[in-house]
């Protein structure tokens, strides 16, 4: 994971190899990187393949969710296959982590990957933008393992849901997750409508300046909301889940650098781009 984060940081150096492997979408067309959108290059795949990430996440996290429910409500022990993967990732049971928080976390991840898959398939209107195989493989691996990573510090026990106290941080995390998910869905619909006519049919594949909602403040509200969603997962564990903190750091690094590049692209290609907009954090950054 540190190698991936370091790679994203090196993107800013504008050397040829690193941006070629890490940049995707409109970022590949930013002046200074010397890249182009060649749909036929062997190392590039369509950006619309983002849906594969979430389909992979649905399959893998659904199995994790079933295993979690079975363990906590019925057997009290992890299935052997799940335990093997947990040991491979570095299983270290923590007595400070609540089974309820674990159940909430895998449920929230399940909702996130299902929602994003449906948005990719039924809402998004993709351009002909591409991404490298590196990004594609990293995305598949991230969503394949993010669910089971929650279990790596989870207690192995049998519980009764009606005896588990709901803590303040559980309520806060779920509330933030619901708000951020709703907002991200609205933002993705705004993106899609930029390329659609009044009947909802895609009429062009060009990029346009988005307006409305959080776009009044930042260029990349969808990236900001992704960070907030993964922050809500860590609130469930009050920052005590080491592997989820690593996942959060990866998401933050990814979204911050992507926001910088996207913001620069907008300003470069649209002379009338709203000057008051920040890249990611309203009024600050």
Tab-separated table of C-alpha atoms in Angstrom:
chain	number	residue	atom	x	y	z
A	1	UNK	CA	0.000	0.000	0.000
A	2	UNK	CA	2.886	2.378	0.774
A	3	UNK	CA	4.248	1.724	-2.718
A	4	UNK	CA	0.927	2.766	-4.251
A	5	UNK	CA	0.785	5.935	-2.139
A	6	UNK	CA	4.386	6.755	-3.071
A	7	UNK	CA	3.514	6.226	-6.732
A	8	UNK	CA	0.672	8.730	-6.521
A	9	UNK	CA	2.976	11.269	-4.908
A	10	UNK	CA	5.507	10.771	-7.713
A	11	UNK	CA	2.769	11.635	-10.209
A	12	UNK	CA	3.286	15.245	-9.194
A	13	UNK	CA	6.904	15.026	-10.369
A	14	UNK	CA	5.657	14.687	-13.972
A	15	UNK	CA	8.201	12.047	-14.921
A	16	UNK	CA	6.928	9.980	-17.848
A	17	UNK	CA	6.642	6.452	-16.424
A	18	UNK	CA	4.832	7.142	-13.163
A	19	UNK	CA	1.972	9.265	-14.580
A	20	UNK	CA	1.575	6.739	-17.400
A	21	UNK	CA	0.877	4.029	-14.823
A	22	UNK	CA	-1.134	6.036	-12.303
A	23	UNK	CA	-3.130	8.711	-14.125
A	24	UNK	CA	-6.596	7.967	-15.453
A	25	UNK	CA	-9.545	9.768	-17.003
A	26	UNK	CA	-9.208	13.459	-17.806
A	27	UNK	CA	-5.943	13.607	-15.832
A	28	UNK	CA	-4.180	11.857	-18.701
A	29	UNK	CA	-4.891	14.894	-20.870
A	30	UNK	CA	-3.284	17.436	-18.531
A	31	UNK	CA	-0.481	19.475	-20.079
A	32	UNK	CA	2.975	18.586	-18.780
A	33	UNK	CA	2.565	14.825	-18.595
A	34	UNK	CA	2.934	14.030	-22.297
A	35	UNK	CA	0.156	11.436	-22.195
A	36	UNK	CA	-2.713	10.756	-24.572
A	37	UNK	CA	-5.952	8.797	-24.551
A	38	UNK	CA	-4.977	5.817	-26.706
A	39	UNK	CA	-7.801	3.309	-26.295
A	40	UNK	CA	-5.819	0.625	-28.113
A	41	UNK	CA	-2.662	0.607	-25.960
A	42	UNK	CA	-2.202	-2.771	-24.295
A	43	UNK	CA	-1.661	-1.213	-20.855
A	44	UNK	CA	-4.851	0.903	-20.951
A	45	UNK	CA	-8.431	-0.141	-20.261
A	46	UNK	CA	-11.672	1.894	-20.471
A	47	UNK	CA	-12.508	3.987	-17.420
A	48	UNK	CA	-16.027	2.543	-17.536
A	49	UNK	CA	-14.448	-0.660	-16.197
A	50	UNK	CA	-14.666	0.994	-12.784
A	51	UNK	CA	-17.833	-1.073	-12.454
A	52	UNK	CA	-15.610	-4.177	-12.238
A	53	UNK	CA	-14.153	-2.854	-8.969
A	54	UNK	CA	-17.535	-2.705	-7.329
A	55	UNK	CA	-18.773	-5.993	-8.760
A	56	UNK	CA	-15.653	-7.628	-7.318
A	57	UNK	CA	-16.381	-5.856	-4.033
A	58	UNK	CA	-19.975	-7.112	-4.006
A	59	UNK	CA	-18.900	-10.726	-4.524
A	60	UNK	CA	-16.087	-10.677	-1.959
A	61	UNK	CA	-17.772	-8.551	0.701
A	62	UNK	CA	-21.038	-10.517	0.463
A	63	UNK	CA	-19.089	-13.639	1.410
A	64	UNK	CA	-17.441	-11.720	4.254
A	65	UNK	CA	-20.810	-10.446	5.476
A	66	UNK	CA	-22.325	-13.934	5.430
A	67	UNK	CA	-19.305	-15.301	7.310
A	68	UNK	CA	-19.540	-12.499	9.881
A	69	UNK	CA	-23.257	-13.054	10.487
A	70	UNK	CA	-22.768	-16.828	10.713
A	71	UNK	CA	-19.888	-16.471	13.177
A	72	UNK	CA	-21.435	-13.873	15.468
A	73	UNK	CA	-24.995	-15.183	15.494
A	74	UNK	CA	-24.523	-18.946	15.156
A	75	UNK	CA	-21.134	-20.684	15.305
A	76	UNK	CA	-18.849	-18.403	17.314
A	77	UNK	CA	-15.833	-19.314	15.143
A	78	UNK	CA	-14.618	-18.048	11.772
A	79	UNK	CA	-14.934	-20.378	8.761
A	80	UNK	CA	-11.568	-21.960	7.889
A	81	UNK	CA	-11.279	-20.213	4.515
A	82	UNK	CA	-11.941	-16.819	6.107
A	83	UNK	CA	-9.498	-17.548	8.917
A	84	UNK	CA	-6.795	-18.501	6.398
A	85	UNK	CA	-7.140	-15.190	4.528
A	86	UNK	CA	-7.248	-13.251	7.802
A	87	UNK	CA	-4.010	-14.910	8.942
A	88	UNK	CA	-2.432	-14.101	5.583
A	89	UNK	CA	-3.390	-10.422	5.970
A	90	UNK	CA	-2.209	-10.327	9.568
A	91	UNK	CA	-4.965	-11.327	11.995
A	92	UNK	CA	-4.567	-9.731	15.413
A	93	UNK	CA	-7.707	-9.911	17.535
A	94	UNK	CA	-8.379	-6.753	19.502
A	95	UNK	CA	-10.432	-6.823	22.679
A	96	UNK	CA	-11.301	-3.157	22.165
A	97	UNK	CA	-13.265	-3.743	18.950
A	98	UNK	CA	-16.992	-4.343	19.306
A	99	UNK	CA	-18.705	-7.088	17.265
A	100	UNK	CA	-21.510	-4.596	16.574
A	101	UNK	CA	-19.019	-2.182	15.000
A	102	UNK	CA	-17.688	-5.033	12.857
A	103	UNK	CA	-21.201	-5.913	11.677
A	104	UNK	CA	-21.929	-2.272	10.917
A	105	UNK	CA	-18.647	-1.872	9.013
A	106	UNK	CA	-19.149	-4.851	6.687
A	107	UNK	CA	-22.762	-3.759	6.128
A	108	UNK	CA	-21.683	-0.219	5.246
A	109	UNK	CA	-19.052	-1.534	2.836
A	110	UNK	CA	-21.693	-3.766	1.241
A	111	UNK	CA	-24.033	-0.805	0.770
A	112	UNK	CA	-21.186	1.270	-0.668
A	113	UNK	CA	-20.074	-1.267	-3.297
A	114	UNK	CA	-23.656	-2.095	-4.342
A	115	UNK	CA	-24.552	1.588	-4.687
A	116	UNK	CA	-21.407	2.409	-6.653
A	117	UNK	CA	-21.904	-0.587	-8.952
A	118	UNK	CA	-25.473	0.477	-9.724
A	119	UNK	CA	-24.310	4.045	-10.344
A	120	UNK	CA	-21.584	2.872	-12.720
A	121	UNK	CA	-24.014	0.716	-14.694
A	122	UNK	CA	-27.211	2.780	-14.634
A	123	UNK	CA	-26.264	6.393	-13.835
A	124	UNK	CA	-22.793	7.319	-15.085
A	125	UNK	CA	-22.242	8.567	-18.638
A	126	UNK	CA	-18.604	7.780	-19.353
A	127	UNK	CA	-16.367	9.529	-21.854
A	128	UNK	CA	-13.768	7.567	-23.814
A	129	UNK	CA	-11.241	8.111	-21.021
A	130	UNK	CA	-8.889	5.324	-20.022
A	131	UNK	CA	-6.876	4.081	-17.062
A	132	UNK	CA	-3.785	1.904	-16.869
A	133	UNK	CA	-3.748	-1.757	-15.936
A	134	UNK	CA	-1.929	-0.781	-12.728
A	135	UNK	CA	-4.907	1.271	-11.540
A	136	UNK	CA	-7.296	-1.456	-12.691
A	137	UNK	CA	-5.481	-4.220	-10.788
A	138	UNK	CA	-5.031	-2.082	-7.661
A	139	UNK	CA	-8.743	-1.228	-7.710
A	140	UNK	CA	-9.749	-4.881	-7.978
A	141	UNK	CA	-7.420	-5.843	-5.118
A	142	UNK	CA	-8.614	-3.006	-2.887
A	143	UNK	CA	-12.286	-3.894	-3.196
A	144	UNK	CA	-11.573	-7.623	-2.983
A	145	UNK	CA	-9.858	-7.246	0.399
A	146	UNK	CA	-11.347	-4.164	2.071
A	147	UNK	CA	-14.244	-6.182	3.513
A	148	UNK	CA	-12.228	-9.025	4.977
A	149	UNK	CA	-9.660	-6.548	6.308
A	150	UNK	CA	-12.350	-5.445	8.781
A	151	UNK	CA	-12.286	-8.939	10.296
A	152	UNK	CA	-8.510	-8.958	10.822
A	153	UNK	CA	-8.856	-7.307	14.235
A	154	UNK	CA	-12.377	-8.500	14.980
A	155	UNK	CA	-13.139	-10.676	18.018
A	156	UNK	CA	-14.057	-14.308	17.364
A	157	UNK	CA	-17.165	-14.884	19.458
A	158	UNK	CA	-20.884	-15.556	19.495
A	159	UNK	CA	-23.178	-12.684	20.402
A	160	UNK	CA	-26.798	-11.733	20.987
A	161	UNK	CA	-27.661	-8.547	19.144
A	162	UNK	CA	-30.226	-7.445	21.715
A	163	UNK	CA	-27.546	-7.412	24.424
A	164	UNK	CA	-25.029	-5.288	22.495
A	165	UNK	CA	-25.054	-1.611	23.496
A	166	UNK	CA	-25.166	0.919	20.663
A	167	UNK	CA	-22.383	3.424	21.335
A	168	UNK	CA	-22.417	7.093	20.364
A	169	UNK	CA	-19.681	6.533	17.786
A	170	UNK	CA	-21.768	3.814	16.086
A	171	UNK	CA	-24.629	6.270	15.641
A	172	UNK	CA	-22.299	9.057	14.486
A	173	UNK	CA	-20.519	6.817	11.964
A	174	UNK	CA	-23.757	5.521	10.438
A	175	UNK	CA	-25.214	9.044	10.219
A	176	UNK	CA	-22.103	10.387	8.458
A	177	UNK	CA	-22.042	7.385	6.118
A	178	UNK	CA	-25.697	7.841	5.115
A	179	UNK	CA	-25.239	11.580	4.487
A	180	UNK	CA	-22.028	11.132	2.473
A	181	UNK	CA	-23.512	8.274	0.428
A	182	UNK	CA	-26.595	10.338	-0.395
A	183	UNK	CA	-24.484	13.326	-1.385
A	184	UNK	CA	-22.119	11.239	-3.515
A	185	UNK	CA	-25.089	9.763	-5.356
A	186	UNK	CA	-26.397	13.285	-6.078
A	187	UNK	CA	-22.980	14.377	-7.337
A	188	UNK	CA	-22.703	11.379	-9.658
A	189	UNK	CA	-26.151	12.169	-11.069
A	190	UNK	CA	-25.023	15.742	-11.759
A	191	UNK	CA	-21.994	14.374	-13.610
A	192	UNK	CA	-24.176	12.045	-15.675
A	193	UNK	CA	-26.639	14.778	-16.658
A	194	UNK	CA	-23.818	16.863	-18.147
A	195	UNK	CA	-23.779	14.466	-21.105
A	196	UNK	CA	-27.498	13.713	-21.319
A	197	UNK	CA	-30.390	15.391	-23.093
A	198	UNK	CA	-33.704	16.093	-21.362
A	199	UNK	CA	-34.914	12.543	-22.006
A	200	UNK	CA	-31.860	11.049	-20.310
A	201	UNK	CA	-30.079	9.847	-23.451
A	202	UNK	CA	-26.333	10.443	-23.769
A	203	UNK	CA	-25.824	13.080	-26.451
A	204	UNK	CA	-22.072	13.654	-26.241
A	205	UNK	CA	-18.931	12.307	-24.554
A	206	UNK	CA	-17.220	15.637	-23.938
A	207	UNK	CA	-16.308	17.060	-20.534
A	208	UNK	CA	-18.310	19.992	-19.161
A	209	UNK	CA	-18.164	22.198	-16.076
A	210	UNK	CA	-20.448	20.742	-13.378
A	211	UNK	CA	-22.606	23.113	-11.332
A	212	UNK	CA	-24.838	22.900	-8.281
A	213	UNK	CA	-24.709	21.300	-4.843
A	214	UNK	CA	-21.135	20.913	-3.531
A	215	UNK	CA	-19.742	21.865	-6.934
A	216	UNK	CA	-20.350	25.463	-5.831
A	217	UNK	CA	-17.447	25.007	-3.431
A	218	UNK	CA	-15.068	22.377	-4.827
A	219	UNK	CA	-14.134	20.766	-8.125
A	220	UNK	CA	-14.171	17.214	-6.784
A	221	UNK	CA	-16.908	16.726	-4.165
A	222	UNK	CA	-17.140	13.026	-5.090
A	223	UNK	CA	-13.531	12.573	-3.940
A	224	UNK	CA	-14.186	14.505	-0.730
A	225	UNK	CA	-17.233	12.345	-0.003
A	226	UNK	CA	-15.240	9.161	-0.642
A	227	UNK	CA	-12.803	10.277	2.049
A	228	UNK	CA	-15.711	11.030	4.404
A	229	UNK	CA	-17.223	7.580	3.774
A	230	UNK	CA	-13.986	5.826	4.733
A	231	UNK	CA	-13.590	8.187	7.676
A	232	UNK	CA	-16.993	7.025	8.927
A	233	UNK	CA	-15.753	3.422	8.851
A	234	UNK	CA	-12.825	4.372	11.075
A	235	UNK	CA	-15.091	6.282	13.461
A	236	UNK	CA	-16.785	2.939	14.190
A	237	UNK	CA	-13.501	1.757	15.707
A	238	UNK	CA	-12.358	5.143	17.077
A	239	UNK	CA	-9.204	4.854	14.964
A	240	UNK	CA	-8.121	1.627	16.706
A	241	UNK	CA	-8.405	-0.614	13.634
A	242	UNK	CA	-4.902	-0.531	12.174
A	243	UNK	CA	-5.642	-2.092	8.769
A	244	UNK	CA	-8.668	0.137	8.161
A	245	UNK	CA	-6.479	3.131	8.980
A	246	UNK	CA	-4.096	1.987	6.230
A	247	UNK	CA	-7.045	1.707	3.837
A	248	UNK	CA	-8.167	5.204	4.865
A	249	UNK	CA	-4.655	6.581	4.240
A	250	UNK	CA	-4.647	5.002	0.779
A	251	UNK	CA	-8.054	6.515	-0.040
A	252	UNK	CA	-7.013	9.963	1.228
A	253	UNK	CA	-3.770	9.974	-0.771
A	254	UNK	CA	-5.546	8.717	-3.889
A	255	UNK	CA	-8.391	11.239	-3.686
A	256	UNK	CA	-6.213	14.234	-2.755
A	257	UNK	CA	-3.819	13.785	-5.679
A	258	UNK	CA	-6.667	12.960	-8.078
A	259	UNK	CA	-8.420	16.149	-6.940
A	260	UNK	CA	-5.303	18.265	-7.534
A	261	UNK	CA	-4.922	16.865	-11.047
A	262	UNK	CA	-8.635	17.176	-11.884
A	263	UNK	CA	-8.797	20.753	-10.565
A	264	UNK	CA	-5.749	21.677	-12.659
A	265	UNK	CA	-7.332	20.075	-15.729
A	266	UNK	CA	-10.550	22.074	-15.310
A	267	UNK	CA	-8.653	25.358	-14.966
A	268	UNK	CA	-6.472	24.534	-17.970
A	269	UNK	CA	-9.312	23.546	-20.318
A	270	UNK	CA	-11.993	26.033	-19.210
A	271	UNK	CA	-10.783	29.679	-19.074
A	272	UNK	CA	-14.109	30.683	-17.482
A	273	UNK	CA	-13.829	28.082	-14.714
A	274	UNK	CA	-15.175	29.502	-11.404
A	275	UNK	CA	-12.096	30.937	-9.618
A	276	UNK	CA	-13.648	30.595	-6.161
A	277	UNK	CA	-13.747	26.802	-6.313
A	278	UNK	CA	-11.144	24.850	-4.390
A	279	UNK	CA	-9.923	21.409	-5.427
A	280	UNK	CA	-11.190	19.264	-2.545
A	281	UNK	CA	-11.866	21.015	0.780
A	282	UNK	CA	-14.256	24.012	0.719
A	283	UNK	CA	-12.530	27.389	1.273
A	284	UNK	CA	-9.230	25.688	2.199
A	285	UNK	CA	-7.702	23.338	-0.391
